[in-house]
Coordinates of C-alpha atoms in Angstrom, one line a residue:
Chain A
M263 CA 0.0 0.0 0.0
R264 CA 1.3 3.4 -0.9
Q265 CA 1.1 5.8 2.0
T266 CA 1.4 9.4 3.0
I267 CA 3.8 10.4 5.8
A268 CA 0.8 10.6 8.2
E269 CA -0.5 7.2 7.3
K270 CA 3.0 5.7 7.7
I271 CA 3.7 7.2 11.1
L272 CA 0.3 6.2 12.4
S273 CA 0.7 2.7 11.0
N274 CA 4.1 2.3 12.7
H275 CA 2.5 3.3 16.0
A276 CA -0.5 1.0 15.6
K277 CA 1.6 -1.9 14.4
K278 CA -0.7 -2.4 11.5
E279 CA -1.1 -1.0 8.0
L280 CA -3.6 1.9 8.1
R281 CA -5.1 4.2 5.5
A282 CA -7.0 7.5 5.8
G283 CA -10.4 7.1 7.4
E284 CA -9.5 4.2 9.7
V285 CA -9.5 4.5 13.5
A286 CA -6.8 2.9 15.5
I287 CA -5.2 2.8 18.9
T288 CA -1.6 4.0 18.6
E289 CA 1.4 4.1 20.9
V290 CA 2.5 7.6 21.8
D291 CA 6.2 8.6 22.0
F292 CA 5.8 11.7 24.1
C293 CA 3.1 13.8 25.6
L294 CA 2.9 17.2 27.3
G295 CA 0.8 19.8 29.0
Q296 CA 1.1 23.5 29.8
D297 CA -0.2 25.6 32.6
G298 CA -3.5 26.4 30.8
T299 CA -4.3 22.7 30.4
S300 CA -2.4 20.8 33.1
S301 CA -4.7 21.4 36.0
L302 CA -7.4 19.6 34.0
I303 CA -4.9 16.9 33.0
I304 CA -4.1 16.3 36.7
E305 CA -7.8 16.3 37.6
S306 CA -8.8 13.8 34.8
F307 CA -5.8 11.6 35.6
G308 CA -7.1 11.4 39.2
K309 CA -10.6 10.6 38.0
L310 CA -9.3 7.8 35.9
G311 CA -8.1 6.2 39.0
A312 CA -4.6 6.0 37.5
E313 CA -1.8 5.6 40.0
K314 CA 1.2 6.1 37.9
V315 CA 2.2 7.7 34.6
F316 CA 2.9 5.2 31.8
D317 CA 6.5 6.3 31.5
N318 CA 7.9 9.3 33.4
S319 CA 10.5 10.0 30.7
K320 CA 7.8 10.5 28.1
F321 CA 5.8 13.3 29.7
A322 CA 6.7 16.9 30.5
M323 CA 4.8 19.9 31.8
F324 CA 5.6 23.5 31.0
I325 CA 4.8 26.7 32.9
D326 CA 4.6 29.2 30.0
H327 CA 1.2 30.6 29.4
S328 CA 1.1 32.8 32.5
S329 CA 4.7 32.8 33.5
P330 CA 5.6 34.2 36.0
S331 CA 2.2 34.0 37.6
P332 CA 0.1 37.2 37.5
N333 CA -2.4 36.3 40.2
I334 CA -3.3 33.8 43.0
G335 CA -5.5 31.6 40.8
V336 CA -2.7 30.9 38.4
S337 CA -0.2 30.5 41.2
E338 CA -2.3 27.7 42.7
I339 CA -2.4 26.0 39.3
H340 CA 1.4 26.2 39.0
K341 CA 1.7 24.8 42.5
S342 CA -0.4 21.8 41.6
M343 CA 1.8 21.2 38.6
R344 CA 4.9 21.2 40.7
E345 CA 3.4 18.8 43.2
F346 CA 2.3 16.4 40.5
A347 CA 5.7 16.5 38.8
K348 CA 7.4 15.8 42.1
K349 CA 5.1 13.0 43.0
H350 CA 5.4 11.2 39.7
S351 CA 9.1 12.2 39.0
T352 CA 8.1 13.8 35.7
R353 CA 9.8 16.7 34.1
L354 CA 8.6 20.2 34.8
F355 CA 9.9 23.3 32.9
D356 CA 9.2 26.1 35.4
V357 CA 9.0 29.9 35.2
G358 CA 11.9 31.2 33.2
S359 CA 12.3 28.2 30.9
G360 CA 10.2 29.3 27.9
I361 CA 7.4 28.2 25.6
C362 CA 6.6 24.5 25.6
H363 CA 7.0 24.1 21.9
Q364 CA 10.3 25.8 21.6
L365 CA 11.6 23.7 24.6
M366 CA 10.3 20.5 23.0
L367 CA 12.2 21.3 19.9
E368 CA 15.4 22.3 21.7
S369 CA 15.4 19.5 24.3
G370 CA 15.7 16.6 21.9
A371 CA 12.6 15.0 23.5
V372 CA 11.2 14.2 20.1
T373 CA 12.6 13.0 16.8
C374 CA 11.6 12.1 13.3
G375 CA 8.9 9.5 12.9
D376 CA 7.6 10.1 16.4
L377 CA 3.9 10.4 17.4
V378 CA 3.4 13.2 19.9
L379 CA 0.3 14.4 21.7
G380 CA 0.2 17.8 23.4
A381 CA -2.4 19.5 25.4
D382 CA -1.9 22.6 23.4
S383 CA -3.2 23.2 19.9
H384 CA 0.2 24.4 18.5
T385 CA 1.8 21.0 19.2
C386 CA 1.7 20.6 15.4
T387 CA 4.9 22.7 15.4
Y388 CA 7.1 19.6 15.6
G389 CA 5.8 18.5 12.2
A390 CA 8.8 20.4 10.8
L391 CA 11.0 17.7 12.3
N392 CA 9.0 15.0 10.4
I393 CA 6.9 14.2 13.4
F394 CA 3.2 13.4 13.6
S395 CA 2.4 15.8 16.5
T396 CA -1.1 17.1 17.3
G397 CA -3.0 19.0 19.9
V398 CA -5.6 17.3 22.1
G399 CA -7.5 18.3 25.2
S400 CA -6.7 17.6 28.8
T401 CA -8.8 14.4 29.2
D402 CA -7.2 12.9 26.0
L403 CA -3.8 13.7 27.4
A404 CA -4.7 12.1 30.8
I405 CA -5.8 9.0 28.9
T406 CA -2.4 8.9 27.2
L407 CA -0.6 9.6 30.4
A408 CA -2.2 6.7 32.1
S409 CA -2.0 4.2 29.2
G410 CA 0.8 5.4 26.8
K411 CA -1.7 5.3 24.0
N412 CA -4.7 7.0 22.5
W413 CA -7.1 6.4 19.6
L414 CA -6.7 8.4 16.4
K415 CA -8.5 8.6 13.1
V416 CA -6.0 8.5 10.3
P417 CA -6.3 11.8 8.4
E418 CA -6.5 12.4 4.7
T419 CA -3.5 14.5 3.5
I420 CA -3.4 17.7 1.6
K421 CA 0.0 18.2 -0.1
L422 CA 1.3 21.7 -0.3
V423 CA 4.0 22.1 -2.9
I424 CA 5.9 25.4 -2.3
N425 CA 8.4 26.5 -4.9
G426 CA 10.4 29.6 -5.7
K427 CA 12.9 31.9 -4.0
L428 CA 11.5 34.4 -1.4
P429 CA 12.2 38.1 -2.2
V430 CA 14.0 40.2 0.4
G431 CA 11.8 41.3 3.2
V432 CA 9.4 38.3 2.8
Y433 CA 9.5 35.4 5.2
A434 CA 8.0 32.0 6.1
K435 CA 5.3 33.8 8.1
D436 CA 4.2 35.5 4.9
I437 CA 4.1 32.2 3.1
I438 CA 2.0 30.6 5.7
L439 CA -0.4 33.5 6.0
H440 CA -0.8 33.5 2.2
I441 CA -1.6 29.7 2.3
I442 CA -4.1 30.2 5.2
K443 CA -6.0 32.7 3.2
D444 CA -6.2 30.3 0.3
V445 CA -7.0 27.1 2.4
T446 CA -9.2 29.1 4.9
S447 CA -9.6 28.6 8.7
S448 CA -11.5 25.3 8.2
G449 CA -10.1 24.1 4.9
A450 CA -7.8 21.5 6.4
N451 CA -10.1 20.4 9.2
Y452 CA -9.4 16.9 10.3
K453 CA -6.6 16.6 7.7
A454 CA -2.9 16.3 7.7
L455 CA -0.8 18.8 5.7
E456 CA 2.4 17.7 3.9
F457 CA 4.8 20.6 3.1
C458 CA 7.3 20.1 0.3
G459 CA 8.9 21.9 -2.7
D460 CA 12.1 23.7 -3.4
A461 CA 11.2 26.8 -1.3
I462 CA 10.9 24.6 1.7
K463 CA 14.3 23.0 1.2
R464 CA 15.8 26.5 1.2
L465 CA 14.1 27.5 4.5
S466 CA 15.8 27.3 7.8
L467 CA 14.4 25.1 10.6
A468 CA 13.1 28.1 12.4
A469 CA 11.2 29.2 9.3
R470 CA 9.7 25.7 9.0
F471 CA 8.6 25.7 12.6
T472 CA 6.7 29.0 11.9
M473 CA 4.8 27.3 9.1
A474 CA 4.1 23.9 10.8
N475 CA 3.0 25.9 13.9
M476 CA 0.1 27.6 11.9
S477 CA -1.2 24.3 10.4
V478 CA -3.8 24.3 13.1
E479 CA -5.1 27.7 12.0
M480 CA -6.5 25.9 8.9
G481 CA -7.9 23.1 11.1
G482 CA -5.0 20.8 10.3
K483 CA -4.4 17.8 12.5
C484 CA -0.7 18.1 11.8
G485 CA 1.7 19.7 9.3
I486 CA 4.5 17.4 8.3
F487 CA 7.8 18.1 6.5
E488 CA 10.4 15.7 5.1
A489 CA 13.5 15.1 7.1
D490 CA 16.4 16.6 5.1
E491 CA 20.0 17.2 6.2
K492 CA 18.9 20.4 8.0
V493 CA 16.4 18.4 10.1
L494 CA 19.0 15.7 10.9
K495 CA 21.5 18.4 11.9
W496 CA 19.0 20.0 14.2
L497 CA 18.2 16.7 15.9
K498 CA 21.9 16.0 16.3
S499 CA 22.6 19.3 18.0
A500 CA 19.5 18.9 20.2
H501 CA 20.8 15.4 21.3
A502 CA 17.6 13.7 20.3
R503 CA 16.9 10.9 22.7
K504 CA 16.9 8.2 20.0
K505 CA 18.2 7.7 16.6
P506 CA 16.1 9.4 14.0
S507 CA 14.2 7.3 11.5
P508 CA 13.0 9.6 8.7
V509 CA 9.6 8.8 7.2
V510 CA 9.0 9.7 3.5
A511 CA 5.7 9.5 1.5
D512 CA 5.5 6.7 -1.1
E513 CA 5.4 7.6 -4.7
G514 CA 1.8 7.4 -5.7
A515 CA 0.3 7.9 -2.2
T516 CA -3.2 9.1 -2.2
Y517 CA -3.8 12.8 -1.4
E518 CA -7.1 14.5 -0.8
N519 CA -5.7 17.5 -2.7
I520 CA -2.5 18.9 -4.0
K521 CA -1.9 22.6 -4.0
E522 CA 1.0 24.5 -5.6
Y523 CA 2.4 27.8 -4.7
D524 CA 5.2 29.9 -6.1
V525 CA 6.6 32.4 -3.6
S526 CA 9.0 34.2 -6.0
N527 CA 6.7 37.3 -6.2
L528 CA 5.1 37.0 -2.7
V529 CA 4.8 40.3 -0.8
P530 CA 4.6 40.7 3.0
Q531 CA 1.2 39.6 4.3
V532 CA -0.9 40.8 7.2
S533 CA -3.8 39.0 8.9
L534 CA -6.6 41.5 9.7
P535 CA -8.9 41.4 12.7
H536 CA -10.6 39.2 13.9
E537 CA -9.9 36.0 11.9
V538 CA -6.6 34.4 11.0
D539 CA -7.6 33.7 7.4
N540 CA -8.5 37.4 6.8
V541 CA -5.2 38.0 5.0
E542 CA -4.2 40.8 2.7
P543 CA -0.9 42.1 1.3
V544 CA 0.7 44.6 3.6
G545 CA 0.0 47.4 1.1
S546 CA -3.7 47.2 1.7
V547 CA -3.3 48.1 5.4
A548 CA -0.1 50.1 5.4
G549 CA -0.6 53.3 7.2
E550 CA -3.0 51.8 9.8
R551 CA -2.2 53.4 13.2
I552 CA -0.8 51.0 15.8
N553 CA -0.5 51.3 19.6
Q554 CA 1.4 48.2 20.5
A555 CA 3.8 45.8 18.7
F556 CA 4.6 42.4 19.9
I557 CA 7.5 40.1 18.8
G558 CA 7.5 36.6 20.3
T559 CA 5.4 33.4 20.7
C560 CA 5.8 29.8 19.5
T561 CA 5.3 31.1 16.0
N562 CA 8.0 33.8 15.8
G563 CA 10.0 34.1 19.0
R564 CA 13.1 32.4 17.8
L565 CA 16.7 33.7 17.4
E566 CA 16.2 34.2 13.6
D567 CA 13.1 36.2 14.2
L568 CA 14.8 38.4 16.8
E569 CA 17.7 38.8 14.4
V570 CA 15.5 40.3 11.7
A571 CA 13.8 42.6 14.1
A572 CA 17.2 43.7 15.5
K573 CA 18.4 44.5 12.0
I574 CA 15.5 46.8 11.5
L575 CA 15.5 48.3 15.0
K576 CA 19.3 48.9 15.2
N577 CA 20.0 52.7 15.7
N578 CA 16.2 53.4 15.5
L579 CA 13.7 54.3 18.1
V580 CA 10.3 52.8 18.6
H581 CA 7.7 55.4 17.6
P582 CA 6.6 57.5 20.7
G583 CA 3.0 56.4 20.2
V584 CA 3.9 52.7 20.3
R585 CA 4.8 50.2 23.1
L586 CA 7.0 47.4 21.7
V587 CA 7.0 44.2 23.7
V588 CA 9.7 41.6 22.9
C589 CA 9.5 38.1 24.4
P590 CA 12.1 35.5 23.5
A591 CA 10.7 32.0 23.1
S592 CA 13.0 30.3 25.5
R593 CA 15.9 30.8 27.9
G594 CA 18.3 29.6 25.2
V595 CA 16.9 32.0 22.7
F596 CA 17.2 34.8 25.2
L597 CA 20.8 34.0 26.0
D598 CA 21.8 33.7 22.4
A599 CA 20.0 37.0 21.5
A600 CA 21.9 38.7 24.4
K601 CA 25.2 37.4 23.2
K602 CA 24.6 38.6 19.7
G603 CA 23.6 42.1 21.0
Y604 CA 20.0 41.9 19.9
I605 CA 18.6 42.5 23.4
D606 CA 20.8 45.6 23.7
I607 CA 19.3 46.8 20.4
F608 CA 15.7 46.3 21.6
V609 CA 16.2 47.9 24.9
E610 CA 18.1 50.9 23.3
A611 CA 15.2 51.3 20.8
G612 CA 12.8 51.6 23.7
A613 CA 11.3 48.1 23.8
A614 CA 10.1 46.2 26.9
V615 CA 11.9 42.9 26.8
V616 CA 9.8 40.6 29.0
G617 CA 10.5 37.2 30.6
V618 CA 10.4 34.1 28.3
G619 CA 7.1 32.4 27.8
C620 CA 3.9 33.0 25.8
G621 CA 3.9 36.6 26.8
P622 CA 0.8 38.7 25.9
C623 CA -0.4 36.3 23.1
V624 CA -3.0 34.6 25.3
G625 CA -4.2 37.8 27.1
T626 CA -3.2 37.0 30.7
H627 CA -0.5 39.5 31.3
N628 CA 2.5 41.4 29.9
G629 CA 0.7 43.8 27.5
V630 CA -3.1 43.7 27.5
P631 CA -4.2 46.4 25.0
A632 CA -6.7 49.2 25.9
D633 CA -10.1 49.7 24.3
G634 CA -9.9 50.9 20.7
E635 CA -6.2 50.1 20.4
N636 CA -4.5 48.3 17.5
V637 CA -1.8 45.7 18.0
I638 CA 0.5 44.3 15.4
S639 CA 1.9 40.9 16.5
T640 CA 4.0 38.0 15.3
A641 CA 1.6 35.5 17.0
N642 CA -0.7 33.0 15.4
R643 CA -4.2 34.2 16.4
N644 CA -6.0 37.5 16.2
F645 CA -9.4 36.4 17.6
K646 CA -11.4 39.2 19.3
G647 CA -10.2 39.3 22.9
R648 CA -7.3 37.1 22.3
M649 CA -4.8 39.4 24.0
G650 CA -7.2 40.1 26.9
N651 CA -9.4 42.9 25.5
P652 CA -12.3 42.3 23.1
N653 CA -12.3 46.0 22.2
A654 CA -8.8 45.9 20.7
R655 CA -7.9 44.8 17.2
I656 CA -5.0 42.5 16.4
F657 CA -3.0 42.3 13.1
L658 CA -0.7 39.4 12.5
A659 CA 2.5 39.7 10.5
S660 CA 6.2 38.6 10.3
P661 CA 8.8 39.9 12.8
A662 CA 10.1 42.2 10.0
T663 CA 6.7 43.8 9.4
V664 CA 6.1 44.2 13.2
A665 CA 9.5 45.8 13.8
A666 CA 9.1 48.1 10.8
S667 CA 5.6 49.1 12.1
A668 CA 6.9 49.7 15.6
I669 CA 9.3 52.3 14.3
S670 CA 6.7 53.9 12.0
G671 CA 3.8 54.0 14.4
K672 CA 1.7 52.5 11.7
I673 CA 1.6 49.3 9.7
Q674 CA 4.7 49.5 7.5
D675 CA 6.0 47.4 4.6
P676 CA 9.4 46.0 5.8
R677 CA 10.7 46.2 2.3
N678 CA 11.3 49.8 3.0
F679 CA 14.1 48.6 5.2
A680 CA 15.4 46.3 2.4
R681 CA 19.0 47.6 2.6
R682 CA 19.2 46.2 6.1
L683 CA 17.5 42.9 5.2
K684 CA 19.7 41.8 2.3
R685 CA 20.4 38.1 2.7
Chain T
M291 CA -43.6 18.8 28.5
K292 CA -40.5 20.9 29.0
M293 CA -39.4 22.5 25.8
N294 CA -35.7 22.7 24.8
I295 CA -34.9 25.9 23.0
A296 CA -32.3 26.7 20.2
H297 CA -29.9 29.5 20.9
R298 CA -28.1 31.0 18.0
L299 CA -25.1 33.3 18.2
M300 CA -26.1 36.2 16.1
K301 CA -22.8 38.2 15.6
V302 CA -20.5 35.4 14.8
R303 CA -22.0 32.8 12.5
N304 CA -19.0 30.6 11.5
N305 CA -15.6 29.8 13.0
V306 CA -16.7 30.4 16.6
N307 CA -13.4 29.7 18.3
T308 CA -12.6 28.4 21.8
D309 CA -11.4 31.9 22.8
Y310 CA -14.9 33.1 22.2
I311 CA -16.4 30.2 24.1
I312 CA -14.3 30.9 27.1
S313 CA -11.6 33.6 27.0
G314 CA -8.0 33.0 28.2
R315 CA -8.6 35.7 30.8
Y316 CA -10.7 33.3 32.8
K317 CA -9.6 29.8 31.8
F318 CA -6.2 30.3 33.4
Q319 CA -7.5 31.2 36.8
V320 CA -11.1 30.1 37.3
R321 CA -11.4 26.3 37.9
D322 CA -15.1 26.0 38.9
P323 CA -17.0 25.2 35.6
K324 CA -20.1 26.9 37.0
E325 CA -18.1 30.1 37.4
L326 CA -16.6 29.7 33.9
A327 CA -20.1 29.3 32.5
K328 CA -20.9 32.9 33.4
H329 CA -18.3 34.1 31.0
V330 CA -19.2 32.0 28.0
F331 CA -19.3 34.1 24.8
E332 CA -18.7 37.2 26.8
D333 CA -16.5 38.8 24.2
I334 CA -19.0 38.3 21.4
E335 CA -22.4 38.3 23.1
E336 CA -22.5 39.4 26.7
N337 CA -24.8 37.7 29.3
F338 CA -25.4 34.8 26.8
Y339 CA -25.4 32.4 29.7
Q340 CA -28.5 33.9 31.3
K341 CA -30.7 32.8 28.4
I342 CA -29.8 29.1 28.7
N343 CA -32.0 26.6 30.5
K344 CA -31.0 23.0 31.2
G345 CA -31.4 20.9 28.1
D346 CA -31.2 23.7 25.6
F347 CA -29.3 23.6 22.3
L348 CA -26.6 25.9 21.0
V349 CA -26.8 26.4 17.2
S350 CA -23.9 27.6 15.0
G351 CA -22.5 27.4 11.5
E352 CA -19.2 26.0 10.1
N353 CA -16.1 25.1 12.1
F354 CA -17.5 25.5 15.6
G355 CA -14.8 25.3 18.3
C356 CA -11.7 26.1 16.2
G357 CA -8.5 27.4 17.8
S358 CA -7.0 26.4 21.1
S359 CA -7.2 23.0 22.7
R360 CA -8.8 24.3 26.0
E361 CA -11.1 21.7 27.4
Q362 CA -12.6 24.4 29.5
A363 CA -14.6 25.3 26.4
P364 CA -16.9 22.2 26.3
Q365 CA -16.7 22.1 30.1
A366 CA -18.2 25.5 30.4
L367 CA -20.9 24.8 27.8
L368 CA -21.9 21.7 29.7
A369 CA -21.9 23.6 33.0
M370 CA -24.3 26.1 31.4
G371 CA -26.7 23.2 31.0
L372 CA -26.6 22.7 27.3
R373 CA -27.8 19.4 25.9
A374 CA -25.9 19.6 22.7
V375 CA -24.2 21.9 20.2
V376 CA -25.7 21.8 16.7
A377 CA -23.5 23.1 13.9
K378 CA -22.6 22.6 10.2
S379 CA -19.2 21.4 11.1
F380 CA -16.9 21.2 14.2
A381 CA -13.2 21.8 14.6
R382 CA -11.2 18.6 15.5
I383 CA -9.8 19.2 19.0
F384 CA -13.1 20.7 20.2
Y385 CA -14.9 17.6 18.9
R386 CA -12.7 15.2 20.8
N387 CA -12.9 17.3 24.0
A388 CA -16.7 17.5 23.8
L389 CA -16.9 13.8 23.3
N390 CA -14.6 13.1 26.2
L391 CA -16.8 15.2 28.5
G392 CA -20.1 13.8 27.2
L393 CA -21.4 16.9 25.4
Y394 CA -23.3 15.9 22.3
L395 CA -22.3 17.5 19.0
L396 CA -24.7 17.2 16.1
E397 CA -23.4 17.9 12.6
C398 CA -26.2 19.0 10.3
N399 CA -27.6 21.8 8.1
T400 CA -28.5 24.5 10.6
N401 CA -30.0 26.9 8.1
Y402 CA -33.5 26.0 9.2
I403 CA -33.1 26.6 12.9
D404 CA -33.9 30.0 14.2
D405 CA -33.1 31.5 17.6
G406 CA -35.9 30.4 19.9
D407 CA -37.0 27.4 18.0
E408 CA -38.0 24.3 20.0
L409 CA -35.8 21.4 19.3
E410 CA -35.8 17.7 20.2
M411 CA -33.0 15.3 19.7
D412 CA -33.9 11.8 18.5
L413 CA -30.6 9.9 18.8
S414 CA -31.8 6.5 17.6
G415 CA -33.6 8.0 14.6
G416 CA -30.6 10.2 13.8
V417 CA -32.8 13.3 13.5
L418 CA -33.1 16.6 15.2
K419 CA -36.8 17.6 15.3
N420 CA -37.5 21.3 14.9
R421 CA -40.9 21.4 16.6
S422 CA -41.4 25.1 15.8
K423 CA -41.1 24.5 12.0
G424 CA -42.3 21.0 11.9
L425 CA -39.1 19.9 10.3
N426 CA -37.0 16.8 10.8
I427 CA -33.3 17.5 10.2
G428 CA -31.0 14.5 9.7
F429 CA -27.6 14.7 11.4
K430 CA -24.4 13.0 10.5
P431 CA -24.4 9.6 12.2
L432 CA -22.0 9.4 15.1
A433 CA -19.0 7.0 14.7
P434 CA -19.6 3.8 16.7
L435 CA -16.7 4.7 19.1
A436 CA -18.0 8.2 19.6
K437 CA -21.5 6.9 20.3
K438 CA -20.2 4.5 23.0
I439 CA -18.1 7.2 24.7
L440 CA -21.2 9.5 24.8
E441 CA -23.4 6.7 26.1
N442 CA -21.0 6.2 29.0
G443 CA -21.1 9.9 29.8
G444 CA -17.6 10.6 28.5
M445 CA -14.2 9.2 28.1
I446 CA -13.3 8.8 31.8
E447 CA -16.3 6.5 32.5
Y448 CA -15.7 4.7 29.2
F449 CA -12.0 4.1 30.1
K450 CA -12.9 2.9 33.6
K451 CA -15.6 0.6 32.4
H452 CA -13.4 -1.1 29.9
G453 CA -10.3 -1.2 32.1
G454 CA -8.3 0.9 29.6
L455 CA -8.4 2.1 26.0
T456 CA -10.3 0.1 23.5
I457 CA -12.0 0.8 20.2
E458 CA -14.0 -2.4 20.2
P459 CA -16.4 -1.5 23.0
R460 CA -18.7 -3.9 24.8

């Protein structure tokens, strides 16, 4: 039988040959929860009557969504996570560590061919490492934590073939926003995405993480990439806990749809309030006044993202009408950015550099906008109220577009800084 | 006989995301589902929860429940007293979460259900009866596993009953 990558990985974990549409119980290589979902995981785990976790080396919890805690309610949740981790000798990444997805990628916890379940919708990010990883809720995670398994329906796959060479000032974020506009918020519902094409081969791992991360914004169950040398190199430097076994799609595998894109003439893209697929070229909103700019998140808080922003912000000042918030994705990213001088550039430009974590993306702290304000952000969601205020508007864009806008006080095409961005 | 009423969200028809169901502002600090229920849809239709009586239906369009994996979304809808959510389609993670907690999700054409209509769910017949319009609306049959999980009142009871995970339920 000729299989897609998703069909193959699920077959390997169910120990039988599966094709799209079938339901199977599969082994899970790793599972995780964060501070927004872990209190319910712990509660459900207790209700199941489970006494121990299936394998304490295959589970981790992360305190990243409200980190450090902004109030007593959250503090109590964090406390219960620490107690659970201690009791079951499982790994906990506490305040100051960073965003779960970045830490999962850096820590070597997962490798190609793995099947990973995370109680966070952006678990799909690890697809860039040739992993079938998908978000589930807390009870599903508790089931896996107790049994080492879960049931999954094998998804059909949409193949996305992305070719061409990106122009200066245009990035992976622009590609994925462009694709989301085309596929729509529900167009990949229940489906796997397979990303391929020569443009993908040229992209760095960080850029691929940005794209895999946003697969769920189209409803995708996962967004999987092939394992090329760049992937293997990443896994080697992360000291992946087992030898990678890359999974490739068979010639002649069945796809639900194949879509082709050429990015050679792509321009910077912006997602307009209040839906992620409401995407337009930057030109159509350039000049829109902004009050806050945010660079960070599991989508775009990596070193490469901070580097682009630093290039634009160097020897420039944030516009007096704008607050710029920068939140590195992890402790490692923060340290590297400091060593390279990017943190100095941000602080000198007038930015507030905040502690690592999800930052203001989820609306709990670190930059809740006021009524009537506009925010431009490198995050993945611009739902009404997402950043904590339903009366604010959120625009999504690449780190370059956000940095350029922070200087200008209005949405700005980063290609106006092209001289600084030459690759 | 007690009538169960359909409640439609008027401002957002499709792609009702889990942030709208229950905002991140609350889900990170409020743990009591009854308290969470008071904030359901607050960012798009304030005081929505006050209209809901036990056994009522929520009606929406395409891709209901998209976005974050927060299980607090179906948890708060259940705590409001809803019997089921009726929509044209559901987002994947929300669908699993609802199933796991025992909240019924019916996938069907919702064009012929208005706010305030009286509805009745006929599970064995696979139809939603719109009493106000005298219409029977067929819904997509539940997968056998989904049906079993719901009949057990959710995944936790199902798991306990079967002594673990199985897709060939008794």
